[in-house]
Coordinates of C-alpha atoms in Angstrom, one line a residue:
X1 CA 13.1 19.7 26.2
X2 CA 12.3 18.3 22.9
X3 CA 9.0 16.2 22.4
X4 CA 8.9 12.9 21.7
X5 CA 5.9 13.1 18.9
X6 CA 5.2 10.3 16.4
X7 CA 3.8 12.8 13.7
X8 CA 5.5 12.9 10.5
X9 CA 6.5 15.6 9.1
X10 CA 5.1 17.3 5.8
X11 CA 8.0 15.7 3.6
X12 CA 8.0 12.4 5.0
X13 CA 4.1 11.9 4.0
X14 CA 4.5 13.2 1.0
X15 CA 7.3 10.6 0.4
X16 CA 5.5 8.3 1.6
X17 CA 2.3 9.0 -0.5
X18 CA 4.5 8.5 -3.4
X19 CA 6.1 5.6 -2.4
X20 CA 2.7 4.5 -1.7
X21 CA 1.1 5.6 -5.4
X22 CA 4.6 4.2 -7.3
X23 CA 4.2 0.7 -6.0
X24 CA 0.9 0.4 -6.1
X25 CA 1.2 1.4 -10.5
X26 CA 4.1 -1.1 -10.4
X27 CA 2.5 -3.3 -8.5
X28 CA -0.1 -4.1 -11.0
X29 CA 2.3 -5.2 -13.9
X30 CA 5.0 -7.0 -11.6
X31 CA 6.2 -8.4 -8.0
X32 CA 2.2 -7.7 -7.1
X33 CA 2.3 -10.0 -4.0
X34 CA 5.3 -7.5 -2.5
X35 CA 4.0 -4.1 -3.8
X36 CA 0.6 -4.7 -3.0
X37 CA 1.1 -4.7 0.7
X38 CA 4.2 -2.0 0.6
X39 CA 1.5 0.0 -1.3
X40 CA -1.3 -0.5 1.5
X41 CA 1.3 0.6 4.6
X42 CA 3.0 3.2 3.1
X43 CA 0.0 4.4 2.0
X44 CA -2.0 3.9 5.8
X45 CA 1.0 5.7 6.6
X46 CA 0.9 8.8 4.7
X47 CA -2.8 9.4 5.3
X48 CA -2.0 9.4 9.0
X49 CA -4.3 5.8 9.9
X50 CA -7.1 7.5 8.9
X51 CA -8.7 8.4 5.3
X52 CA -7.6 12.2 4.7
X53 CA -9.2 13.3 1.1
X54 CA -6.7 15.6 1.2
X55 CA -3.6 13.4 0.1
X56 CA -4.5 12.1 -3.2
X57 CA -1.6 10.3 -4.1
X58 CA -1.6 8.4 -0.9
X59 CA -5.8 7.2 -0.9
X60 CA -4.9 6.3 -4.5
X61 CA -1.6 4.4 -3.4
X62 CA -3.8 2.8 -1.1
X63 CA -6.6 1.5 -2.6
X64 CA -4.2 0.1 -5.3
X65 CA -2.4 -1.4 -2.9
X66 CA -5.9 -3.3 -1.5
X67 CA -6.8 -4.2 -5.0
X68 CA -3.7 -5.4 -5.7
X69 CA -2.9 -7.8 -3.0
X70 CA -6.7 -9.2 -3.1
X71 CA -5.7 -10.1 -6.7
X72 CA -2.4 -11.3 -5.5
X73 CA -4.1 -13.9 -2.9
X74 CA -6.9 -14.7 -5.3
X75 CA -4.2 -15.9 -7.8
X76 CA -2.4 -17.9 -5.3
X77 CA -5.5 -19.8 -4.2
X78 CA -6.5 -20.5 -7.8
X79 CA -3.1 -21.4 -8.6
X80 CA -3.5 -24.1 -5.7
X81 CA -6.7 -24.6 -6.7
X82 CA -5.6 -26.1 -10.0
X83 CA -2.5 -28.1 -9.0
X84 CA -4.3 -30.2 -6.4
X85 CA -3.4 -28.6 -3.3
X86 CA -5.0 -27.9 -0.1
X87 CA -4.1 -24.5 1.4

């Protein structure tokens, strides 16, 4: 009888550490308010919930990600800021 695990495998985190680390560079010069928070979960993902040192790409994905979508809301509150609105 086969277990019914949620574990990743090895290749799916490591795909998803880079998936996590690509979006979160991208991120930063384009579509930031979509590759922020791609960047954040695939990289939560990857490190298995939890910080492991041990997956670079993924902490790195990650706190790009964090960065990256604070910047992202920032920018849309000054932008409503500016124009009049109340958000």
């Amino acid at each position: 009888m086969a277990s019914n695990s949620r574990a990743h495998s090895p290749s799916d985190t490591s795909t998803l550490s880079w998936i996590s680390l690509i979006c979160g560079i991208v991120g930063f010069f384009t579509f930031g308010i979509v590759l922020g928070p791609v960047a954040l979960i695939t990289g939560w993902i990857a490190m298995g919930k939890r910080f492991n040192s041990g997956n670079v790409p993924a902490v790195i994905g990650f706190v790009l990600g964090l960065i990256i979508t604070v910047l992202a809301v920032v920018a849309l509150i000054g932008g409503a800021a500016v124009y009049g609105m109340s958000i």
